[in-house]
Structure formats: structure tokens, C-alpha cells
Amino acid sequence: MAGAVSADTRISDWVVQRVVRRVMGPAVPLAATVAALLVGAAMVWGFGGDPVEGYRAMFTGAFGGIKEFADTTVKATPLLLVGVGICIAFRASVINIGGEGQIIAGALLSTVVVLAVPDLPRGVLLPLALIAGAVGGACMGFIPGVLKAYANVNEILSTIMLNIVAGYMMQYLLLGPMIDKAAVEAGNHIAQTKRLSPNSDLPILLGDTQMNLGIVIGAAVAVAVFFLLWRTSLGYEIRAVGGSRDASRYAGMRVERRIVQALTLSGMMSGLGGAVLVFSSVAHRLSVESGPAGFTQLAGFNGIVAALFGGLHPLWTVPAAILFGGLLVGANALQRAVQVATPLVVALSGLVVVFVVSSDRAVRWARSVVERFDAAAGSDDDRTDRAAEATGAAGGAEEGGP
Amino acid sequence: MISALASLDVGAVEVFAQARSGWSGFFTLATLVATVAAAIRLATPYLVAAVGESVGQRSGVLNLGVDGVMLLGAFGAYYTTVQTGQPWYGLLVGLGIGMVMGLLYAFITVTLHAEQGISGIGIYLFGLGFSDLLFRQLVGAPRPILGFDGLFDFTVPEGRLEIAYPDLYNHSLVIYLAFLLVPAVTLLVNRTTFGLNIRAVGETPQAADSLGVSVARTRYGTIIIGNTLAGAAGAVLALEKGIFIQNMTNGMGFIAVALVYFGAWRPLGVLAGSLLFSLVTAAVLQWKTLGILSGAAAQLTEMAPAAVTIIALVVVTHRIGAPAALTRPFRRGAEH
């Protein structure tokens, strides 16, 4: 069979290319999530709860009704915006771990703007505030971008350090210059601003729920980033630089600029997410009372999970973020139903990351083990090779273009 | 949560709080000595974690999960000590948890060739969530334990030797053991065959492989050493403070990774970095105690170490290169 090029092999090639690749794209992250949920079930069982009951409660708590789904979209919005930004950075092979800091920078700058000009009409103030958020995040992404492109500083480390810097900066500003002065005079020394101008509140979309314009903004940004990455020359070059820096340089691309742009754009999305977090918050104020991570709800990290789950594709990141938002919302229901605390979901999202990143090779590794048995049996390894190759290609995210 | 942690840190230096306040209170011999002594204690978890991480990085593996492993080690040590009343057992459990996590991380990154930066974040999230989950399920409310406090304290023998400022030397034996890691790891990396393999595998895995050195086995070894020390660092943290709190490391593991770069991948450099870092932290704490810094301004000063680390990264990366194969999975026959 190995040498014979027949219609049969061409069809099987076509199947591998068109069907297996398309299906394997979403299948790998899905399998990783199922695996993580299985580990989660074992944990629930280990703590003496009924996993089936727990997951049922989790699902109904997240998607069981309009109010539940509305809460899920609220939780999903920052994950989506950060995740879409992560798509840009990771596509350029830039590992942006600075989502937390970029969210904080966006939240701070947009809050400053709203505090400075609170009386502008809503139609002006809200867009202005969101733009300020994007600019704040972009600045926070620009710094590690420049450091990486021109000083060869590892972006993972610089973004992590900037997360810490941003966290303390936020605590300083909210305990100091930006604190709610009226509350301090009343004796409440809480690290938060006053209630921000109502003109900056994100409009509620659905009567009695918390669902707000944020999720629409997130989806629109996802579409925009899809066009940026696959329909513009900038996006093409960002992806080319991600593929091979040397080859891109040889082709005449300005590699350093693309790296800075990728990190800046990535930070811009997270910053927008930070602004949305502030203006959609129930208290309508920026608060760091429960620490910087309490404000960001770890969206800077969980956005990475959503992006990986979406195969680093902006459009796939939308359902991925909604699913993970659902996990976060459903965790409370799970806790009530089987008395297993909500941090379970944080542990599970970590496992999803681990499984997704290692799944590509895990498939290969499992195959190589099988192959060893096959080789002993003297079977045709040309086909298995090709199948392994196709699986490997599909294990990465599938291409967005037709 | 953060304020609770800060108050614990202040506990380490409050004994030395002076009657005098302000800068004149800080620049007294007793206060300066107390600050250095506190810095030595604060440096220990950073030092242990960063020295371990440096071994892994010398063999070409970046582990960003240090913080998560520290949290798991801290909880394991805390819980064991709650149950048995024996801090030594706690330390051993911390080491064991680190070892298991090392095996897991080695499997993911060496055998499965997973991207190291991202899988490390996965390990971090897992450790952050799972340690919190275990704490809430098994313990619930924070309950202090008698950790290393007062146990195996090394005290300068009185009368036999005339040593100035005994506070500088009176520490738990564990701290001495931690500092002994520096010469031990230096010898391991520079003077043993295994150390030669580590360096070869970290610089040119292809060449090492062609000479018959197993890249996979060497990296499994270094990753397990690194993670075991990360677990130990967490255990030391929990047992020094005598408590476990959700996310009690507050990013220490990430700083440990940065300290490896800061120390140019040499244990001695890591030691210098850890001491400098914790000296700044101890000084800030002391200034808070003395009222030199208060409220909001203290937050501003607390970001100094992270900001200084970024600047140091710029300088260090320019002058000394990282191990050439850092973050690159090895596959026989592939270019990278």
C-alpha cells in the first residue's frame, strides 16, 4: 500500500486535511477539558461529594436560566477580552503573562478619566472611559514589548514583575489620591473610589439581570481581532513573526516592531477588560479592598486558559470564555450542592492549561507507543506517520482563513 | 488577605521596634542589625526556591510553576504539622510534594515537550486553587501552629565566644541549612559529572546527546531537584510563619524565577539577589514600624523590589546570556 498513489490515498489525504484537521482543532481542547473535569470529579468524590450531583448543580448554576446565563456572560467578559489579547500575543510567539497588570492599568486610567470629567454626557463619557482603559492596558503592554524587542528581556518575567508593580500601584492610588474622601471623613478607610459617575455605567442589556454591554463589546473585539490577524498585513506579519523570527526578518519584516505591536495590542484588550470590570461592577466603583487579585478575579491568568481553550483563535475564544465564565459562576452552586469549595475551579483551569499544552505531544507520544507495538507486528508505518503529522498540525490551533 | 500577611511580616521585626521613631530611630545600630536579621529570615524561602529553579534552568528548563508548588508545599507542611505536631514531618511532606510535582512537570515538559512558559502557568493555577481547596475542605478557619518557632534554634553559646550582634546569627537551623544549599548546589553544578551533564544539556543538548548523555534523564533530575526545593521553600514559609493562608506566597515563586535571572544562573548570584531583595523588603517593613512610611506611601515603596528586578533584568540579560537551550524542548534529530 505504501507506494501506490491511488484515488483511495488521495481521498484519505483529503479527509485528513479537511475533516480531521477541522475536527481535531476543537477536539483537543475539549478532550483536555473533559479530562480536567474527570480529575475534578475525582476530587469531589474524594471530599465525600457526589460528582454527578455537583456537576449538575454547576451546570444549572451557570446555564440553567436567564439570570444564571446573564451572570455567566458577566464573568466571561473579562476572560474574553484578555483571551482575545492573548491570541494576538501568543500568535506572535510572545508569552504575555501580564494580563493582571494590564487589566489594572486599564481600570486605573479609565477611572481617572471618569473622576476627572464626570459630567460629560453618557454618549461621550463611556466611550472615552473605555478608550482610556484600552490606552492604559496598551501602555502596560508596550513596556515589556520594548524591553523584549530592543533589550532582549524575557517577556514572561517582565510582565510578571509588572503585575506586581501594578498591584501595588493600585493599592497606593486607591488608599491615597483616589480614595473616597467622603467615606474617609465618615470614618470608613476602605481602599476604593467613590461611586463613579452614573454616566459611565455600562448599560444593562436584560431587565432584571447583570448582563451588560460588556459582553457585546467583547464579542465585537473578538471579531475585530479576527480580521486584524487574518485579513490585514499587520496581522499576517504578526503571525509570521510568531512562526519564525529569522525567516520573517529575512523576508524584510520589521520583527522588533511587530513584537512591540503584538504586546501593545494584547495589553490594549486586557486594559479594555479592566475598564469593563470597573464600569460593570455592581458597586460602580474601583475597589481593591480584597487585594488586586480580588479585583481582577485572576482574569489575567484565566484569560490565558480561555484563549488556549479556543485554540488561540479570537472567534473560538468567545464560546471558550463563556464556558469558563460558566465554570466560575457554577462553582458557587457546586459548593452549595456538594460542599466542595469554589477554588476547585481554579485548580481545574490550571489542569486544563496543562492538558491543552501537552495534548499535542501526548497524542504523538501515545501514537509512538502504539507504533512500537505496530513495528513489532510489521504493519505499514507510512500511513501512521502521515496521520501523526496531521494530528500534530491540528493539535496547534487550526487556521482561521478558508 | 494581603493585610493579614503584612501583619505577619511585621511580626518578624516588631520585637525590635524602637521607642524612638522616624529616621533617627532607623539609623541606630540595634535597628539596623534587626533589619539585617529580618532580611536573612525573609530571604530564606526565596533563596531555597530560586536555587532550585537555577538548577532546572541550567539544564534548559524554565519552571514558572514555582509559586504553585510552593503553595502546595506550604499547605502540606502546615497540615502535617497541625496533625502530628512535628514541624520536621511537615518539612519532609513539603519536600515530598515538591518531588511529586517535579515528576509531573518533567513528564509534561520533557516527555510531552509542552511549552514551558504556559504549562508553568497551568501548574501555578493548579497549585493556587488546589492548596486553597484543600485548606478549606480540611482545615477551614486559619489556625496557627507552632512551626519552627523556638524549635532547633541555633543560639550563639554565651561566654565561650565574644560575638558582636548575636541577633545576626541566632536563627533556626533550617535557615542555616537553606544557606548551605548555595555551596552545595555550586559544587553539584561545577564539580560533579551530573553537573557537567546539566550544563551540557542546558547549552547544547544535541552535542550532549551525541556524546551519550541522556538529555531526558538529566532534565528529569534537575526538574525534580528544583521542584523539591520549591516545595521545601513553601514548607519553610508556612512553618516560619506558623500558619497557612490562601495564596500566602503572594507571587514569591515568580520573584524566585526572576532572581535566577538576576543572579545570572549562579547560586552565589541568586544568594546576592535574594538578600538584596529581602533587605529592601525588611527595610520597608521597618520603616512602616517606625512610622517613617505610612498607609498609601508604603504600598508605593513595596513595589520597589519588583521594579528594581525589571531594571536588573535589562542589565543582566545584556551582559550574561541565558543557558542557550533554555525553554527549548529537546527532540533527537530536530534543530531545536
XYZ file of C-alpha atoms in Angstrom:
738
model
C 0.000 0.000 0.000
C 2.811 2.353 0.880
C 3.987 3.191 -2.640
C 0.722 3.073 -4.545
C -0.714 6.534 -5.189
C -4.345 5.775 -5.840
C -7.621 7.610 -5.663
C -8.054 5.914 -2.350
C -4.984 7.581 -0.784
C -5.893 10.947 -2.280
C -9.300 10.753 -0.708
C -7.796 9.736 2.608
C -5.403 12.694 2.308
C -8.327 14.968 1.702
C -10.146 13.509 4.684
C -7.095 14.040 6.857
C -6.635 17.603 5.641
C -10.218 18.795 5.623
C -12.026 16.751 8.190
C -9.531 15.529 10.735
C -7.811 18.924 10.988
C -11.083 20.780 11.368
C -12.433 18.377 13.944
C -9.178 17.883 15.809
C -8.814 21.655 16.279
C -11.668 21.969 18.789
C -11.385 18.313 19.823
C -8.036 18.645 21.580
C -9.065 21.430 23.985
C -12.421 19.726 24.504
C -10.720 16.455 25.409
C -8.399 18.384 27.732
C -11.369 19.967 29.483
C -13.173 16.668 29.804
C -10.008 15.184 31.295
C -9.759 18.083 33.755
C -13.416 17.693 34.689
C -12.820 13.990 35.307
C -9.968 14.859 37.676
C -12.339 17.373 39.263
C -14.951 14.638 39.673
C -12.347 12.509 41.428
C -11.587 15.443 43.750
C -15.279 15.994 44.547
C -15.650 12.279 45.205
C -12.512 12.346 47.339
C -14.009 15.080 49.507
C -17.099 12.944 50.003
C -19.421 14.617 47.494
C -21.396 13.152 44.626
C -19.638 14.283 41.396
C -22.745 13.856 39.229
C -24.857 15.936 41.573
C -22.053 18.507 41.839
C -21.618 18.926 38.107
C -25.376 19.026 37.570
C -25.616 21.842 40.116
C -22.675 23.547 38.444
C -24.295 23.368 35.013
C -27.700 24.621 36.169
C -25.964 27.298 38.235
C -24.208 28.579 35.124
C -26.585 27.937 32.228
C -29.841 26.826 33.870
C -31.801 30.033 33.387
C -31.716 33.561 32.031
C -30.397 35.060 35.253
C -27.726 32.381 35.553
C -26.647 32.803 31.949
C -26.533 36.567 32.430
C -24.150 36.124 35.370
C -22.058 33.796 33.220
C -21.701 36.424 30.490
C -20.643 38.983 33.120
C -17.883 36.654 34.358
C -16.958 35.711 30.795
C -16.433 39.276 29.554
C -13.005 39.972 31.129
C -11.874 36.428 30.234
C -12.932 37.044 26.644
C -11.172 40.395 26.322
C -7.963 39.149 27.945
C -8.186 35.935 25.935
C -8.541 37.760 22.624
C -5.462 39.802 23.535
C -3.622 36.606 24.427
C -4.450 35.268 20.952
C -2.552 38.186 19.407
C 0.482 37.830 21.678
C 0.754 34.041 21.564
C 0.300 34.068 17.770
C 3.418 36.261 17.677
C 5.162 33.750 19.995
C 5.184 36.367 22.741
C 4.150 34.877 26.077
C 2.159 37.651 27.726
C 1.590 36.750 31.386
C 0.903 40.404 32.199
C -2.882 40.289 31.874
C -3.330 41.092 35.562
C -1.191 44.216 35.390
C -2.734 45.318 32.105
C -6.253 44.920 33.494
C -5.256 47.049 36.493
C -3.632 49.719 34.318
C -6.749 49.916 32.155
C -9.030 50.080 35.177
C -6.939 52.816 36.803
C -6.619 55.054 33.741
C -10.296 54.784 32.828
C -11.282 55.535 36.432
C -9.002 58.574 36.475
C -10.694 59.862 33.331
C -14.172 59.362 34.778
C -13.163 61.036 38.040
C -11.703 63.971 36.090
C -14.668 64.660 33.792
C -17.680 63.045 35.461
C -20.281 65.382 33.987
C -19.862 64.572 30.308
C -22.954 63.025 28.724
C -23.046 59.229 28.716
C -22.591 59.008 24.935
C -19.234 60.757 25.291
C -18.033 59.680 28.716
C -18.499 55.932 28.341
C -16.602 55.584 25.033
C -13.941 57.946 26.364
C -13.553 55.840 29.510
C -13.320 52.601 27.539
C -10.710 54.114 25.238
C -8.768 55.262 28.294
C -8.862 51.695 29.592
C -7.520 50.389 26.305
C -4.771 53.012 26.323
C -3.802 52.161 29.920
C -3.518 48.477 29.091
C -1.647 49.243 25.896
C 0.967 51.234 27.830
C 1.376 48.324 30.219
C 1.918 46.011 27.243
C 4.196 48.448 25.438
C 6.833 48.393 28.213
C 7.579 44.640 28.143
C 7.266 44.768 24.349
C 10.038 47.326 24.027
C 12.129 45.528 26.640
C 11.787 42.275 24.718
C 12.320 43.655 21.234
C 15.194 46.015 21.942
C 16.823 44.808 25.179
C 16.143 41.068 24.837
C 14.446 40.913 28.261
C 12.352 37.776 28.712
C 8.750 38.999 28.408
C 7.426 36.341 30.793
C 9.484 37.758 33.651
C 8.968 41.428 32.835
C 5.195 41.009 32.551
C 5.062 39.124 35.865
C 7.080 41.856 37.587
C 4.796 44.494 36.063
C 1.807 42.613 37.517
C 3.333 43.101 40.956
C 4.183 46.748 40.279
C 0.650 47.416 39.016
C -0.885 45.697 42.051
C 0.979 47.917 44.498
C 0.368 50.988 42.332
C -3.347 50.259 42.506
C -3.241 49.885 46.275
C -1.288 53.111 46.593
C -3.651 55.115 44.392
C -6.821 53.750 45.972
C -5.531 54.212 49.514
C -4.120 57.630 48.643
C -5.051 60.125 45.928
C -8.079 58.267 44.536
C -9.701 57.182 47.802
C -13.334 58.013 48.524
C -12.724 61.116 50.647
C -16.295 61.413 51.864
C -16.118 57.864 53.275
C -12.772 58.596 54.960
C -14.323 61.609 56.690
C -17.164 59.344 57.801
C -14.568 57.012 59.279
C -14.502 54.320 56.577
C -10.925 53.901 55.420
C -11.529 51.492 52.549
C -9.238 51.292 49.515
C -11.799 52.279 46.911
C -13.037 55.259 44.911
C -16.355 56.970 45.408
C -19.298 55.829 43.346
C -18.306 56.761 39.809
C -20.420 58.998 37.591
C -23.621 57.165 36.539
C -22.862 58.306 33.012
C -20.028 55.785 32.946
C -22.165 52.770 33.921
C -22.261 50.110 31.248
C -25.918 49.804 30.172
C -27.731 46.703 31.378
C -28.990 44.704 28.420
C -31.503 42.459 30.098
C -34.013 43.950 32.542
C -33.542 42.257 35.887
C -30.079 40.801 35.361
C -26.496 41.983 35.424
C -25.901 41.228 31.749
C -24.412 44.396 30.290
C -22.946 45.870 27.166
C -19.539 44.397 28.107
C -20.169 41.029 26.504
C -21.212 42.730 23.245
C -18.042 44.808 23.315
C -16.065 41.627 23.932
C -17.646 39.809 21.008
C -17.135 42.817 18.726
C -13.478 42.996 19.739
C -13.097 39.279 19.024
C -14.416 39.786 15.500
C -12.183 42.825 15.022
C -9.115 40.891 16.169
C -10.030 38.036 13.861
C -9.986 40.488 10.943
C -6.787 42.053 12.231
C -4.974 38.726 12.412
C -6.214 37.140 9.188
C -7.270 39.985 6.912
C -4.577 42.645 7.365
C -0.901 42.704 6.522
C -0.075 43.645 10.114
C -1.839 40.516 11.336
C -0.086 38.435 8.701
C 3.297 39.742 9.799
C 2.477 39.228 13.488
C 1.683 35.586 12.752
C 4.744 35.241 10.525
C 6.996 36.595 13.272
C 5.369 34.068 15.596
C 6.131 31.295 13.163
C 9.787 32.100 12.635
C 11.536 35.254 13.695
C 14.559 34.621 11.472
C 12.531 33.829 8.364
C 10.394 36.954 8.885
C 13.480 39.087 9.238
C 14.920 37.547 6.086
C 11.668 38.357 4.283
C 12.194 42.001 5.189
C 9.732 42.308 8.052
C 10.441 44.605 10.969
C 10.432 41.908 13.590
C 11.073 44.191 16.591
C 8.158 46.458 15.705
C 5.809 43.542 15.278
C 6.761 42.195 18.704
C 6.107 45.571 20.331
C 2.828 45.903 18.442
C 1.691 42.415 19.395
C 2.306 43.029 23.097
C 0.783 46.516 22.963
C -2.359 45.270 21.226
C -2.545 42.368 23.652
C -2.301 44.758 26.598
C -4.910 47.006 24.980
C -7.501 44.206 25.070
C -6.739 43.411 28.714
C -6.924 47.108 29.581
C -10.337 47.293 27.946
C -11.276 44.292 30.073
C -10.164 46.213 33.163
C -12.326 49.195 32.223
C -15.320 46.908 31.631
C -14.722 45.319 35.063
C -14.975 48.751 36.709
C -17.977 50.115 34.835
C -19.969 46.912 35.030
C -19.247 46.345 38.718
C -22.274 46.169 40.987
C -20.910 48.916 43.256
C -19.936 51.093 40.258
C -16.590 51.921 41.739
C -12.979 50.737 41.573
C -12.122 48.849 44.747
C -9.018 46.969 45.859
C -10.445 46.070 49.237
C -9.909 42.351 48.642
C -6.489 42.808 47.045
C -5.534 43.284 43.383
C -6.381 39.649 42.580
C -9.775 40.177 44.187
C -10.451 42.974 41.713
C -9.171 41.193 38.609
C -10.657 37.849 39.704
C -7.490 36.361 38.186
C -8.874 37.136 34.724
C -5.315 37.871 33.578
C -4.499 34.197 34.059
C -7.922 32.703 33.322
C -7.993 34.635 30.038
C -4.968 32.571 29.007
C -6.978 29.441 29.782
C -9.870 30.693 27.654
C -7.569 31.596 24.754
C -5.821 28.229 24.835
C -9.180 26.514 25.032
C -10.280 28.496 21.997
C -7.221 27.280 20.099
C -5.746 30.808 20.118
C -8.476 31.802 17.699
C -10.355 35.028 18.596
C -13.743 33.736 17.467
C -13.406 30.375 19.208
C -12.355 32.296 22.312
C -15.937 33.646 22.604
C -17.569 30.278 23.421
C -14.446 29.265 25.377
C -14.733 32.350 27.603
C -18.457 31.774 28.118
C -17.771 28.174 29.109
C -15.104 29.230 31.628
C -17.260 32.079 32.879
C -19.873 29.386 33.421
C -17.428 27.270 35.400
C -16.655 30.260 37.644
C -20.343 31.071 38.200
C -21.328 27.416 38.562
C -18.642 26.849 41.175
C -20.838 28.572 43.763
C -23.742 26.246 43.006
C -21.390 23.276 43.194
C -20.180 24.435 46.591
C -23.759 24.698 47.865
C -24.720 21.302 46.450
C -21.810 19.088 47.485
C -19.806 21.266 49.920
C -16.670 21.385 47.800
C -15.212 24.896 47.859
C -15.012 27.154 44.789
C -11.171 27.103 44.418
C -11.781 23.725 42.776
C -12.408 25.657 39.566
C -9.061 27.479 39.799
C -7.288 24.132 40.176
C -9.255 22.704 37.253
C -8.441 25.633 34.959
C -4.767 25.025 35.769
C -5.191 21.404 34.734
C -6.917 22.462 31.508
C -3.885 24.582 30.646
C -1.513 21.733 31.396
C -3.578 19.255 29.393
C -4.032 21.563 26.396
C -0.334 22.435 26.159
C 0.777 18.857 26.472
C -2.034 17.261 24.446
C -0.396 17.819 21.064
C 2.613 15.759 22.032
C 0.600 13.467 24.236
C -1.262 12.276 21.151
C 2.080 11.793 19.412
C 3.583 10.102 22.423
C 0.659 7.704 22.701
C 0.980 7.039 18.978
C 4.695 6.335 19.229
C 3.987 3.805 21.926
C 1.378 2.181 19.669
C 3.787 2.363 16.746
C 6.379 0.456 18.688
C 3.908 -2.374 19.026
C 2.898 -1.978 15.373
C 6.513 -2.081 14.211
C 6.929 -5.333 16.039
C 3.901 -6.651 14.203
C 5.390 -5.364 10.930
C 2.473 -3.128 9.941
C 2.529 -0.271 7.437
C 4.050 2.749 9.166
C 3.816 5.166 6.239
C 0.168 5.765 6.966
C 0.630 6.120 10.717
C 3.387 8.643 10.075
C 1.152 10.771 7.944
C -1.690 10.528 10.404
C 0.662 11.536 13.221
C 1.787 14.506 11.167
C -1.760 15.643 10.534
C -2.646 15.245 14.187
C 0.380 17.289 15.118
C -0.645 20.078 12.776
C -4.181 20.009 14.082
C -3.037 19.913 17.672
C -1.979 23.530 17.257
C -4.853 25.830 16.507
C -6.428 25.481 13.119
C -6.078 28.281 10.626
C -8.774 30.903 10.525
C -8.782 31.593 6.791
C -10.569 29.397 4.281
C -5.652 38.713 52.922
C -2.705 40.880 51.986
C -3.013 42.960 55.107
C -3.074 39.750 57.159
C 0.143 38.672 55.509
C 1.725 42.054 56.024
C 0.965 41.922 59.705
C 2.654 38.526 59.850
C 5.720 40.009 58.239
C 5.735 42.834 60.701
C 5.643 40.188 63.406
C 9.122 39.172 62.320
C 10.549 42.575 63.160
C 8.192 44.018 65.727
C 10.298 42.680 68.578
C 12.908 45.179 67.585
C 10.572 48.147 67.272
C 12.244 51.043 68.906
C 10.856 53.629 71.258
C 12.298 56.282 69.007
C 10.532 56.733 65.711
C 11.479 58.288 62.400
C 14.782 58.163 60.562
C 16.841 58.684 63.720
C 15.199 55.536 65.053
C 16.126 53.609 61.926
C 19.793 54.598 61.900
C 20.595 53.081 65.235
C 22.862 50.074 65.381
C 20.243 47.900 67.045
C 17.606 48.650 64.416
C 19.973 48.144 61.512
C 21.092 44.803 62.945
C 17.453 43.820 63.470
C 16.686 44.755 59.857
C 19.532 42.606 58.531
C 18.488 39.717 60.768
C 14.905 40.008 59.492
C 16.210 40.150 55.925
C 18.058 36.860 56.433
C 14.841 35.234 57.619
C 12.764 36.752 54.822
C 15.345 35.693 52.214
C 15.163 32.001 53.084
C 12.096 30.927 51.036
C 13.244 32.994 48.047
C 16.715 31.527 48.314
C 15.589 27.903 48.521
C 13.122 28.246 45.656
C 15.469 30.261 43.438
C 18.486 27.980 43.945
C 16.286 25.038 42.955
C 14.970 26.893 39.934
C 18.528 27.758 38.886
C 19.406 24.056 38.665
C 16.462 23.441 36.340
C 17.265 26.453 34.193
C 20.918 25.446 33.855
C 19.644 22.280 32.180
C 17.412 24.332 29.881
C 14.047 24.055 31.627
C 12.087 27.086 32.776
C 9.592 26.310 35.545
C 7.031 29.053 36.080
C 5.017 26.828 38.389
C 7.302 27.500 41.371
C 4.675 29.618 43.098
C 2.047 26.900 42.799
C 4.414 24.202 44.057
C 5.400 26.459 46.968
C 1.740 26.851 47.914
C 1.183 23.089 47.798
C 4.344 22.505 49.854
C 3.268 25.168 52.323
C -0.136 23.600 52.797
C 1.312 20.093 53.069
C 3.794 21.196 55.712
C 1.167 23.172 57.594
C -1.405 20.388 57.581
C 1.092 17.716 58.586
C 2.255 19.865 61.475
C -1.344 20.516 62.553
C -1.976 16.773 62.570
C 1.274 15.484 64.058
C 2.701 18.476 65.905
C 6.072 17.722 64.299
C 7.452 20.515 62.062
C 10.167 18.158 60.777
C 7.465 15.879 59.355
C 5.906 18.956 57.807
C 9.166 19.853 56.111
C 9.510 16.299 54.806
C 5.972 16.342 53.420
C 6.732 19.678 51.720
C 9.788 18.085 50.108
C 7.755 15.056 49.043
C 5.001 17.162 47.466
C 7.640 19.121 45.563
C 9.151 15.872 44.338
C 5.816 14.598 43.021
C 5.093 17.923 41.312
C 8.590 17.761 39.812
C 7.911 14.353 38.348
C 4.666 15.661 36.886
C 6.270 18.780 35.433
C 9.144 16.759 33.991
C 6.694 14.412 32.318
C 4.790 17.354 30.820
C 7.777 19.351 29.613
C 10.395 16.693 28.838
C 8.406 13.678 27.707
C 5.478 15.578 26.187
C 7.536 18.627 25.014
C 4.886 21.059 26.286
C 5.576 24.797 26.037
C 7.321 25.558 29.313
C 6.090 29.091 29.956
C 2.430 28.230 29.528
C 2.445 24.842 31.254
C 4.167 26.522 34.212
C 1.218 28.909 34.452
C -1.042 25.857 34.447
C 0.902 24.367 37.350
C 0.700 27.724 39.144
C -3.083 27.910 38.780
C -3.414 24.295 39.872
C -1.288 24.860 42.977
C -3.076 28.106 43.807
C -6.514 26.523 43.511
C -5.748 23.105 44.950
C -3.915 24.347 48.059
C -6.804 26.732 48.759
C -9.324 23.955 48.166
C -7.514 21.525 50.480
C -7.256 24.197 53.150
C -10.969 24.993 53.009
C -12.003 21.347 52.953
C -9.616 20.003 55.576
C -8.940 22.933 57.910
C -11.438 25.723 57.301
C -10.519 28.575 59.588
C -6.875 29.697 59.842
C -5.385 28.011 62.891
C -1.854 28.966 63.908
C 0.665 26.217 64.596
C 3.906 26.173 66.482
C 6.176 25.771 63.466
C 9.898 26.338 63.634
C 9.333 28.990 66.263
C 11.699 28.171 69.085
C 12.466 24.767 67.631
C 16.008 23.895 66.640
C 17.043 27.461 67.226
C 20.719 27.965 66.905
C 21.925 30.314 69.604
C 25.419 31.656 69.960
C 26.870 29.961 73.061
C 27.180 32.574 75.737
C 30.525 33.372 77.285
C 32.559 30.998 75.179
C 32.841 33.306 72.225
C 32.638 37.055 72.195
C 30.484 37.711 69.121
C 29.056 41.088 68.342
C 25.341 41.317 67.493
C 24.242 37.728 68.190
C 20.871 38.536 66.561
C 22.588 38.149 63.223
C 23.404 34.532 63.985
C 20.507 33.355 66.119
C 18.299 31.649 63.592
C 16.527 28.380 63.156
C 18.777 25.583 61.930
C 16.570 25.397 58.857
C 17.836 28.802 57.790
C 21.406 27.593 58.106
C 20.535 24.541 56.025
C 18.982 26.812 53.402
C 22.119 28.903 53.136
C 24.221 25.722 52.897
C 22.342 24.991 49.672
C 24.404 27.680 47.954
C 27.812 25.955 48.222
C 26.158 22.552 47.829
C 24.493 23.436 44.533
C 27.588 25.288 43.324
C 29.624 22.129 43.889
C 26.946 19.970 42.304
C 26.820 22.051 39.129
C 30.535 22.806 38.791
C 32.357 19.841 40.239
C 30.372 16.691 39.524
C 29.707 14.634 36.418
C 25.989 15.217 36.861
C 26.701 18.950 36.989
C 28.718 18.733 33.783
C 25.777 16.951 32.171
C 23.417 19.652 33.442
C 25.476 22.401 31.855
C 25.981 20.467 28.613
C 22.274 19.712 28.309
C 21.417 23.345 29.013
C 23.789 24.752 26.405
C 23.919 22.258 23.538
C 21.602 19.312 24.081
C 22.429 17.925 20.608
C 26.121 17.662 21.435
C 25.416 16.214 24.854
C 23.083 13.670 23.309
C 25.636 12.626 20.708
C 28.142 12.024 23.488
C 25.744 9.649 25.164
C 24.348 11.939 27.846
C 20.641 11.358 28.274
C 19.007 14.775 27.914
C 15.695 13.497 29.208
C 17.170 11.808 32.285
C 19.305 14.829 33.167
C 16.338 17.168 32.854
C 14.097 14.854 34.875
C 16.755 15.019 37.578
C 17.109 18.803 37.593
C 13.360 19.417 37.440
C 12.777 17.103 40.380
C 15.554 18.842 42.359
C 14.103 22.249 41.509
C 10.539 21.363 42.434
C 11.580 19.561 45.606
C 13.312 22.744 46.705
C 10.241 24.766 45.699
C 8.111 22.528 47.914
C 10.675 22.948 50.687
C 10.581 26.728 50.238
C 6.830 26.674 50.718
C 7.195 24.463 53.786
C 9.781 26.818 55.289
C 7.473 29.772 54.615
C 4.492 28.138 56.313
C 6.494 26.800 59.251
C 8.317 30.098 59.830
C 5.036 31.988 59.925
C 3.245 29.136 61.687
C 0.141 29.476 59.541
C -1.316 28.823 56.115
C -3.339 31.435 54.233
C -4.845 31.257 50.755
C -2.196 32.492 48.233
C 0.225 33.132 51.112
C 3.212 33.224 48.751
C 1.703 36.264 47.033
C 3.926 35.832 43.973
C 7.148 34.841 45.783
C 7.646 31.946 43.385
C 7.606 34.262 40.394
C 10.092 36.535 42.092
C 12.273 33.477 42.718
C 12.275 32.794 38.971
C 13.296 36.391 38.313
C 16.032 36.101 40.964
C 17.592 33.297 38.930
C 17.989 35.698 36.016
C 19.111 38.384 38.444
C 21.769 36.019 39.813
C 22.918 35.103 36.309
C 22.120 31.406 36.904
C 24.809 31.079 39.628
C 23.780 30.061 43.170
C 26.022 32.761 44.611
C 24.358 35.369 42.417
C 20.955 34.048 43.463
C 22.019 34.424 47.101
C 23.070 38.006 46.490
C 19.796 38.735 44.729
C 17.681 37.133 47.457
C 19.490 39.054 50.173
C 19.226 42.360 48.333
C 15.559 41.776 47.619
C 14.681 40.870 51.193
C 16.883 43.629 52.615
C 14.739 46.140 50.734
C 11.600 44.360 51.961
C 12.840 44.261 55.569
C 13.815 47.928 55.451
C 10.357 48.872 54.154
C 8.746 46.841 56.949
C 10.998 48.502 59.491
C 10.132 51.943 58.115
C 6.462 51.099 58.480
C 7.015 50.025 62.081
C 8.884 53.223 62.819
C 6.236 55.358 61.167
C 8.597 56.701 58.504
C 6.235 55.274 55.937
C 2.544 55.059 56.482
C -0.547 53.943 54.655
C -0.531 54.588 50.948
C 3.139 55.566 50.608
C 4.185 52.178 51.972
C 2.428 50.478 49.041
C 4.446 52.628 46.675
C 7.711 51.574 48.311
C 6.703 47.926 48.308
C 6.720 47.847 44.548
C 10.372 48.908 44.533
C 11.783 45.336 44.588
C 9.742 44.291 41.536
C 10.639 47.479 39.678
C 14.325 47.053 40.563
C 14.137 43.464 39.312
C 12.933 44.658 35.890
C 15.869 47.068 35.658
C 18.238 44.325 36.798
C 16.826 42.025 34.098
C 17.691 44.615 31.459
C 21.256 44.897 32.745
C 21.831 41.191 33.324
C 20.354 39.985 30.027
C 22.651 42.381 28.227
C 25.791 41.203 29.918
C 25.297 37.499 30.582
C 23.376 35.194 28.292
C 20.894 32.613 29.487
C 21.632 28.904 29.003
C 21.377 28.560 25.233
C 18.746 25.835 25.283
C 16.524 27.462 27.928
C 12.797 26.767 27.253
C 13.632 24.589 24.244
C 12.289 21.057 24.364
C 14.787 18.524 23.040
C 13.939 16.082 20.304
C 16.601 13.926 18.818
C 17.229 14.889 15.177
C 15.417 18.247 15.387
C 17.228 21.564 15.034
C 15.964 22.968 18.295
